[in-house]
Amino acid sequence: MYRAVRMRPFPHRSRYCSQKDGVMENRALGSQGLVSSAEGLGCMGLSGSYGAADDLESVKTIQRAVELGVTMFDTADHYGAFSGEKILGRALAGRRDGVAIASKFGGAEMDDEGRTVGAANGRPEYVRASVERSLRHLDTDHIDLYYQHRVDPRVPVEETFGALGELVAAGKVRHLGLCEVRPETIRRAHATAPLTAVESEYSLFARDIESNGVLETVRELGIGFVSYAPLGRGFLTGTVRSTDALAEQDLRQIYPRFEKENFDANLTLLAQVEQIATGLGISSTQLALAWVIAQGKDVFAIPGTRTRRHLEENVAAAAVSLDTETLRTLSEVAADSEIQGARVSSMDVGIQL
């Protein structure tokens, strides 16, 4: 028997609670003073990365997230060639107070027209140009959390973070982060300019940070951890049962775990997660998110969605508390060794494994 305890009943006006109803928990993200909702909103999908997106619905989804107590909105200059930042800036116009904007630079070198013109770029002059461009697109005077999206192997991370530290001193950036990096990179960057967060893929479908030293390192250094793709790039929602259902432009086409043979084998894991969720009276989506949030007060989830309907389902996961037995069972059925296919693609240039 699996047991889930709802933190408090949902109000009759909705199946879901807003922050003022006490559902969305706020936590210290790292030790540098940033506070965030335990669950944020990942905005990558709003720029069409997983199929066509509707800009108007994207704006309404972001604004609904604010109403529900979500305070962390995560985007990047590379998402949709600046369109992701522009949509977020448009949606948060008049709603900037009380929310934190996270953006990223350097995943690929881009010109001012949004064209990719090179690989990851961590040169100080590119850092300074990137932040000015993102501030314009986001229509804000500061970015709350600014990540180096991918480390440039040609530039010592100390040089990049020296420039980022200057941006913090200038007030253009409040806090700093790194994405998809090894423990030694985290230590070197943090020694140059204090890190608030490290972001990497983490879910029941991707657990390597537990064994590769990343989670141990951020906890030792007082750095928060942000889980992107906490729903396994949608796999754990159960909405895709066959790779044939993926749109031609869907980014998941490049990932080994979504190759037909691996995907079909991994459906066994999904069936087990769904069985546990059914026993708890919640969806597999909510179970997967509740599991991530339960991994510690220093772990944050930023699920992405393109619709208000799915947003509300995601936010409801913040009201679910999983008991020790359920957490242990989930960890056993979703052991990393049982998942078929590599987590990253050969096209994911810059990810440090």
CSV table of C-alpha atoms in Angstrom, one decimal, residues 15-301:
chain,number,residue,atom,x,y,z
A,15,ARG,CA,-8.9,21.4,-8.1
A,16,TYR,CA,-5.7,23.2,-7.2
A,17,CYS,CA,-4.5,25.7,-4.6
A,18,SER,CA,-2.7,29.0,-5.1
A,19,GLN,CA,0.2,30.1,-2.9
A,20,LYS,CA,-2.1,32.1,-0.6
A,21,ASP,CA,-3.9,28.8,0.2
A,22,GLY,CA,-0.5,27.5,1.6
A,23,VAL,CA,0.4,25.0,-1.1
A,24,MET,CA,3.5,26.3,-2.8
A,25,GLU,CA,6.5,26.2,-0.5
A,26,ASN,CA,9.2,28.8,-0.8
A,27,ARG,CA,12.8,27.8,-0.1
A,28,ALA,CA,16.2,29.3,0.1
A,29,LEU,CA,17.9,28.5,-3.2
A,30,GLY,CA,21.6,28.2,-2.2
A,31,SER,CA,23.2,30.3,0.5
A,32,GLN,CA,23.5,33.7,-1.3
A,33,GLY,CA,20.1,35.0,-0.4
A,34,LEU,CA,17.8,34.0,-3.3
A,35,VAL,CA,14.4,32.6,-2.3
A,36,SER,CA,12.3,30.6,-4.8
A,37,SER,CA,9.2,28.5,-5.0
A,38,ALA,CA,10.1,24.8,-4.7
A,39,GLU,CA,8.6,24.3,-8.1
A,40,GLY,CA,9.3,26.8,-10.9
A,41,LEU,CA,8.4,27.0,-14.5
A,42,GLY,CA,10.8,25.9,-17.2
A,43,CYS,CA,10.2,28.0,-20.3
A,44,MET,CA,12.1,26.1,-23.0
A,45,GLY,CA,9.0,24.5,-24.5
A,46,LEU,CA,7.3,27.8,-24.9
A,47,SER,CA,9.6,28.5,-27.8
A,48,GLY,CA,8.7,25.4,-29.7
A,49,SER,CA,11.4,23.0,-28.6
A,50,TYR,CA,9.0,20.1,-28.2
A,51,GLY,CA,6.6,21.0,-31.0
A,52,ALA,CA,4.5,24.0,-32.0
A,53,ALA,CA,3.7,26.5,-29.2
A,54,ASP,CA,1.1,29.2,-29.1
A,55,ASP,CA,2.6,32.6,-27.9
A,56,LEU,CA,-0.7,33.8,-26.5
A,57,GLU,CA,-1.2,30.6,-24.5
A,58,SER,CA,2.4,30.7,-23.4
A,59,VAL,CA,1.9,34.2,-22.0
A,60,LYS,CA,-1.3,33.1,-20.2
A,61,THR,CA,0.5,30.1,-18.8
A,62,ILE,CA,3.2,32.2,-17.3
A,63,GLN,CA,0.7,34.6,-15.8
A,64,ARG,CA,-1.3,31.8,-14.4
A,65,ALA,CA,1.9,30.4,-12.8
A,66,VAL,CA,2.4,33.7,-11.0
A,67,GLU,CA,-1.2,33.5,-9.7
A,68,LEU,CA,-0.5,30.0,-8.4
A,69,GLY,CA,2.6,31.1,-6.4
A,70,VAL,CA,5.3,30.1,-8.8
A,71,THR,CA,8.2,32.6,-8.4
A,72,MET,CA,11.0,31.1,-10.5
A,73,PHE,CA,10.9,31.4,-14.3
A,74,ASP,CA,13.7,29.7,-16.2
A,75,THR,CA,14.6,30.6,-19.8
A,76,ALA,CA,17.7,31.1,-22.0
A,77,ASP,CA,18.8,33.3,-24.9
A,78,HIS,CA,19.2,30.2,-27.0
A,79,TYR,CA,15.5,29.1,-26.6
A,80,GLY,CA,13.8,30.0,-29.8
A,81,ALA,CA,16.6,32.4,-30.8
A,82,PHE,CA,15.7,35.0,-28.2
A,83,SER,CA,11.9,34.3,-28.5
A,84,GLY,CA,11.8,32.5,-25.2
A,85,GLU,CA,13.2,35.6,-23.3
A,86,LYS,CA,10.9,37.9,-25.2
A,87,ILE,CA,7.8,35.9,-24.4
A,88,LEU,CA,8.7,35.8,-20.7
A,89,GLY,CA,9.4,39.5,-20.6
A,90,ARG,CA,6.0,40.2,-22.2
A,91,ALA,CA,4.2,37.9,-19.8
A,92,LEU,CA,5.8,39.4,-16.7
A,93,ALA,CA,5.2,43.0,-17.7
A,94,GLY,CA,3.6,44.6,-14.6
A,95,ARG,CA,4.3,41.4,-12.6
A,96,ARG,CA,8.1,41.6,-12.1
A,97,ASP,CA,8.0,42.2,-8.4
A,98,GLY,CA,8.1,39.1,-6.3
A,99,VAL,CA,9.3,36.8,-9.1
A,100,ALA,CA,12.8,35.6,-10.1
A,101,ILE,CA,13.9,35.5,-13.7
A,102,ALA,CA,16.6,32.9,-14.5
A,103,SER,CA,18.3,33.1,-17.9
A,104,LYS,CA,21.3,31.5,-19.5
A,105,PHE,CA,24.0,32.5,-22.0
A,106,GLY,CA,26.7,30.8,-23.9
A,107,GLY,CA,25.0,27.5,-24.9
A,108,ALA,CA,26.0,28.5,-28.4
A,109,GLU,CA,27.4,31.7,-29.8
A,110,MET,CA,24.6,33.8,-31.3
A,111,ASP,CA,24.6,37.1,-33.2
A,112,ASP,CA,22.2,39.9,-32.6
A,113,GLU,CA,19.8,38.4,-35.2
A,114,GLY,CA,19.4,35.2,-33.2
A,115,ARG,CA,21.6,33.1,-35.6
A,116,THR,CA,23.9,30.5,-34.2
A,117,VAL,CA,27.4,31.4,-35.3
A,118,GLY,CA,29.5,29.2,-33.1
A,119,ALA,CA,29.8,26.7,-30.3
A,120,ALA,CA,29.6,27.5,-26.6
A,121,ASN,CA,31.2,30.9,-25.8
A,122,GLY,CA,32.5,31.8,-22.4
A,123,ARG,CA,34.8,34.8,-23.3
A,124,PRO,CA,34.3,37.8,-21.0
A,125,GLU,CA,33.4,40.1,-23.9
A,126,TYR,CA,30.7,37.7,-25.0
A,127,VAL,CA,29.4,37.4,-21.4
A,128,ARG,CA,29.0,41.2,-21.2
A,129,ALA,CA,27.3,41.4,-24.6
A,130,SER,CA,25.0,38.6,-23.8
A,131,VAL,CA,23.7,40.0,-20.6
A,132,GLU,CA,22.9,43.4,-22.2
A,133,ARG,CA,21.0,41.6,-25.0
A,134,SER,CA,19.0,39.4,-22.5
A,135,LEU,CA,18.1,42.4,-20.4
A,136,ARG,CA,16.6,44.1,-23.5
A,137,HIS,CA,14.7,41.0,-24.5
A,138,LEU,CA,13.4,40.4,-21.0
A,139,ASP,CA,12.5,44.1,-20.6
A,140,THR,CA,14.1,44.2,-17.1
A,141,ASP,CA,17.0,46.0,-15.4
A,142,HIS,CA,18.4,42.9,-13.8
A,143,ILE,CA,18.4,39.1,-14.1
A,144,ASP,CA,17.9,37.3,-10.8
A,145,LEU,CA,19.8,34.1,-11.7
A,146,TYR,CA,22.2,34.0,-14.6
A,147,TYR,CA,23.6,30.7,-15.7
A,148,GLN,CA,26.5,29.8,-18.0
A,149,HIS,CA,24.5,27.4,-20.2
A,150,ARG,CA,27.5,25.3,-21.4
A,151,VAL,CA,31.1,25.6,-20.4
A,152,ASP,CA,33.4,26.8,-23.2
A,153,PRO,CA,36.4,24.3,-23.2
A,154,ARG,CA,38.6,27.1,-24.8
A,155,VAL,CA,38.1,29.5,-21.9
A,156,PRO,CA,39.1,28.8,-18.3
A,157,VAL,CA,35.9,28.9,-16.2
A,158,GLU,CA,37.7,31.4,-13.9
A,159,GLU,CA,37.8,34.0,-16.7
A,160,THR,CA,34.1,33.6,-17.4
A,161,PHE,CA,33.1,33.8,-13.8
A,162,GLY,CA,35.4,36.8,-13.3
A,163,ALA,CA,33.3,38.6,-15.8
A,164,LEU,CA,30.1,37.3,-14.3
A,165,GLY,CA,31.2,38.6,-10.8
A,166,GLU,CA,31.6,42.0,-12.3
A,167,LEU,CA,28.0,41.9,-13.6
A,168,VAL,CA,26.9,41.0,-10.1
A,169,ALA,CA,28.8,44.0,-8.7
A,170,ALA,CA,27.2,46.2,-11.3
A,171,GLY,CA,23.7,45.1,-10.3
A,172,LYS,CA,22.8,43.7,-13.7
A,173,VAL,CA,22.8,40.1,-12.4
A,174,ARG,CA,21.9,39.2,-8.8
A,175,HIS,CA,23.0,35.5,-8.6
A,176,LEU,CA,25.1,33.1,-10.7
A,177,GLY,CA,24.7,29.5,-11.8
A,178,LEU,CA,26.2,26.7,-14.0
A,179,CYS,CA,24.4,24.1,-16.1
A,180,GLU,CA,25.5,20.4,-16.7
A,181,VAL,CA,29.0,20.5,-15.2
A,182,ARG,CA,31.3,18.3,-13.3
A,183,PRO,CA,32.2,18.7,-9.6
A,184,GLU,CA,35.6,20.2,-10.3
A,185,THR,CA,34.1,22.9,-12.6
A,186,ILE,CA,31.6,23.8,-9.8
A,187,ARG,CA,34.4,24.2,-7.3
A,188,ARG,CA,36.6,26.4,-9.7
A,189,ALA,CA,33.7,28.7,-10.6
A,190,HIS,CA,32.5,29.0,-7.0
A,191,ALA,CA,35.9,29.9,-5.8
A,192,THR,CA,35.9,32.8,-8.4
A,193,ALA,CA,32.4,34.1,-7.9
A,194,PRO,CA,29.9,32.5,-5.5
A,195,LEU,CA,27.4,30.2,-7.1
A,196,THR,CA,23.8,30.2,-6.1
A,197,ALA,CA,22.6,27.2,-8.2
A,198,VAL,CA,23.7,24.3,-10.4
A,199,GLU,CA,21.1,23.1,-12.9
A,200,SER,CA,21.1,19.7,-14.5
A,201,GLU,CA,18.7,17.1,-15.7
A,202,TYR,CA,17.3,15.1,-12.7
A,203,SER,CA,14.2,12.9,-12.4
A,204,LEU,CA,13.1,9.3,-11.9
A,205,PHE,CA,14.3,9.0,-15.5
A,206,ALA,CA,17.7,10.5,-15.0
A,207,ARG,CA,19.6,10.1,-11.7
A,208,ASP,CA,23.3,10.3,-12.5
A,209,ILE,CA,23.8,13.4,-10.3
A,210,GLU,CA,23.4,11.1,-7.3
A,211,SER,CA,26.4,9.1,-8.3
A,212,ASN,CA,28.7,11.4,-10.2
A,213,GLY,CA,29.5,13.8,-7.3
A,214,VAL,CA,27.4,16.7,-8.4
A,215,LEU,CA,24.7,16.5,-5.7
A,216,GLU,CA,27.3,15.8,-3.1
A,217,THR,CA,29.4,18.8,-4.2
A,218,VAL,CA,26.7,21.4,-4.3
A,219,ARG,CA,25.5,20.3,-0.8
A,220,GLU,CA,29.0,20.6,0.6
A,221,LEU,CA,29.4,24.1,-0.9
A,222,GLY,CA,25.9,25.4,0.0
A,223,ILE,CA,24.8,25.7,-3.6
A,224,GLY,CA,21.1,25.0,-4.6
A,225,PHE,CA,20.3,22.3,-7.1
A,226,VAL,CA,17.7,23.0,-9.9
A,227,SER,CA,16.2,20.0,-11.7
A,228,TYR,CA,15.3,20.6,-15.3
A,229,ALA,CA,13.3,18.0,-17.2
A,230,PRO,CA,11.9,16.6,-13.9
A,231,LEU,CA,9.3,14.8,-15.9
A,232,GLY,CA,11.9,13.0,-18.0
A,233,ARG,CA,11.2,15.3,-21.0
A,234,GLY,CA,7.6,14.3,-20.8
A,235,PHE,CA,8.2,10.6,-20.6
A,236,LEU,CA,6.9,10.3,-17.0
A,237,THR,CA,3.6,12.1,-17.9
A,238,GLY,CA,2.5,9.1,-20.0
A,239,THR,CA,1.2,11.3,-22.7
A,240,VAL,CA,3.6,9.8,-25.3
A,241,ARG,CA,3.3,6.0,-25.7
A,242,SER,CA,5.1,5.7,-29.0
A,243,THR,CA,8.0,7.5,-30.6
A,244,ASP,CA,5.7,7.8,-33.7
A,245,ALA,CA,3.7,10.4,-31.8
A,246,LEU,CA,6.6,12.8,-31.7
A,247,ALA,CA,6.4,15.8,-34.0
A,248,GLU,CA,9.1,16.1,-36.6
A,249,GLN,CA,10.6,19.2,-35.0
A,250,ASP,CA,10.4,17.7,-31.5
A,251,LEU,CA,13.8,17.9,-29.8
A,252,ARG,CA,13.3,14.5,-28.2
A,253,GLN,CA,14.0,12.9,-31.5
A,254,ILE,CA,17.7,13.3,-30.9
A,255,TYR,CA,17.8,11.6,-27.5
A,256,PRO,CA,18.8,7.9,-27.2
A,257,ARG,CA,16.2,7.2,-24.5
A,258,PHE,CA,13.6,8.2,-27.1
A,259,GLU,CA,14.9,5.9,-29.8
A,260,LYS,CA,12.2,3.3,-30.5
A,261,GLU,CA,13.9,0.2,-29.0
A,262,ASN,CA,15.0,2.1,-25.8
A,263,PHE,CA,11.7,3.9,-25.5
A,264,ASP,CA,9.7,0.7,-25.7
A,265,ALA,CA,11.9,-0.9,-23.1
A,266,ASN,CA,11.5,2.1,-20.8
A,267,LEU,CA,7.8,1.8,-20.9
A,268,THR,CA,8.1,-0.9,-18.2
A,269,LEU,CA,9.4,1.8,-15.8
A,270,LEU,CA,6.5,4.1,-16.8
A,271,ALA,CA,4.0,1.3,-16.1
A,272,GLN,CA,5.4,0.9,-12.6
A,273,VAL,CA,5.3,4.6,-11.9
A,274,GLU,CA,1.7,4.8,-13.1
A,275,GLN,CA,0.7,1.9,-10.9
A,276,ILE,CA,2.1,3.6,-7.8
A,277,ALA,CA,0.5,6.9,-8.8
A,278,THR,CA,-2.9,5.2,-9.3
A,279,GLY,CA,-2.7,3.7,-5.8
A,280,LEU,CA,-2.1,7.2,-4.4
A,281,GLY,CA,-4.9,8.8,-6.3
A,282,ILE,CA,-2.6,11.2,-8.2
A,283,SER,CA,-1.2,11.3,-11.8
A,284,SER,CA,2.2,10.0,-12.7
A,285,THR,CA,3.1,13.6,-13.5
A,286,GLN,CA,2.4,14.7,-9.9
A,287,LEU,CA,4.2,11.6,-8.5
A,288,ALA,CA,7.3,12.3,-10.5
A,289,LEU,CA,7.4,16.0,-9.4
A,290,ALA,CA,6.6,15.2,-5.8
A,291,TRP,CA,9.6,12.7,-5.8
A,292,VAL,CA,12.0,15.4,-7.0
A,293,ILE,CA,10.7,18.0,-4.6
A,294,ALA,CA,11.1,15.4,-1.8
A,295,GLN,CA,14.8,14.9,-2.4
A,296,GLY,CA,15.7,17.8,-0.1
A,297,LYS,CA,15.0,21.4,0.7
A,298,ASP,CA,17.9,22.3,-1.5
A,299,VAL,CA,16.4,20.6,-4.6
A,300,PHE,CA,14.1,22.6,-6.9
A,301,ALA,CA,12.1,21.4,-9.9
